[in-house]
XYZ file of C-alpha atoms in Angstrom:
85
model
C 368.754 -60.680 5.815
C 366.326 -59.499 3.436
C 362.671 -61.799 3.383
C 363.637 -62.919 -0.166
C 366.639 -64.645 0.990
C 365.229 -65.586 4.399
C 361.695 -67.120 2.399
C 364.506 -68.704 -0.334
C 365.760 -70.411 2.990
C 362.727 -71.409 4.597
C 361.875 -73.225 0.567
C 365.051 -75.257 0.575
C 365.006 -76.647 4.047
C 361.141 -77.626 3.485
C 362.388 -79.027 -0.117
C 365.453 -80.951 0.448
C 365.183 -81.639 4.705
C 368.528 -80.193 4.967
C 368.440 -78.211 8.594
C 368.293 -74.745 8.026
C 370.761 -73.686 10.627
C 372.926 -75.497 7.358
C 372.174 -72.804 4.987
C 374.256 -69.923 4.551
C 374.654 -68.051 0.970
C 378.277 -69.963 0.000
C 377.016 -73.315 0.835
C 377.484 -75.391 -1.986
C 374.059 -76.967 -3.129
C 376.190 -80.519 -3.725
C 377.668 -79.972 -0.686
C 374.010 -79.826 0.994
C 373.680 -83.028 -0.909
C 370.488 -81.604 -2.255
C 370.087 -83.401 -5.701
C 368.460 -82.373 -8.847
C 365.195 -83.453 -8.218
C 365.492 -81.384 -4.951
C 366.330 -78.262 -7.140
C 363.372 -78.348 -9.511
C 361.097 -78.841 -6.655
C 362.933 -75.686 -5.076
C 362.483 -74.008 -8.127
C 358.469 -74.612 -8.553
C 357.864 -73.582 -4.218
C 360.288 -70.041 -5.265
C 358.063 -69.740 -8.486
C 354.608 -70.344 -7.010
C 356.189 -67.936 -3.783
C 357.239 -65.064 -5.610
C 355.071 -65.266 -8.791
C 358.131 -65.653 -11.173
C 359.212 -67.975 -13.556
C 362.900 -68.916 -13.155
C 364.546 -69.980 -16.947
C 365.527 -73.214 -15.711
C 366.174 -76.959 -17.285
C 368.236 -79.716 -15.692
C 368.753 -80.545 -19.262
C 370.400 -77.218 -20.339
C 371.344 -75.263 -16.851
C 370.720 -71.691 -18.528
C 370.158 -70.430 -15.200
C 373.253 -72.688 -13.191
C 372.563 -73.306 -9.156
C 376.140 -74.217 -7.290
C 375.674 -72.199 -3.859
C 372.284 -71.181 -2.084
C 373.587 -67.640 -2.549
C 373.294 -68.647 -6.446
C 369.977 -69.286 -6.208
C 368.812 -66.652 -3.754
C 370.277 -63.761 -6.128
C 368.718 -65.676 -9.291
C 365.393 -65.140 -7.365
C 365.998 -62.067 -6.321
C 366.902 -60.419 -10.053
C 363.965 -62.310 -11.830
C 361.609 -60.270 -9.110
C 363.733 -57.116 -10.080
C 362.845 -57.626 -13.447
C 359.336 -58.274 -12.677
C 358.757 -61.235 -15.340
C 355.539 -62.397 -14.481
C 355.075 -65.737 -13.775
């Protein structure tokens, strides 16, 4: 497990209380029950974290979330492309 994913772990347990030992990349975020406000606080702790800005609106859903795996690769191409934050 690279620290990306493992820190992209550590965020959504903190962020939406759901147990860690629950996480696993094809977990379903709905399935989690981790709601929308849950995601946009996820997304702010993973953008203050990695200094990134992830292209995201609950509105729109440019950048769409359904599995933690979803949002761990998200993360982990935005630091590839090294948009700052």
């Amino acid at each position: 497990m690279s620290s990306v994913e493992s820190d992209v772990y550590d965020i959504i347990a903190e962020k939406s209380a759901v147990d860690r030992v629950k996480l696993k990349r094809d977990a379903k975020l709905t399935d989690l029950e981790i709601e929308s406000l849950d995601v946009v606080e996820i997304i702010f702790a993973v953008e203050e974290k990695f200094d990134i800005h992830v292209p995201y609106n609950a509105n729109d859903q440019e950048l769409e979330f359904e599995t933690v795996g979803d949002v761990i690769d998200a993360v982990q191409k935005l630091i590839d492309e090294g948009k700052p934050a």
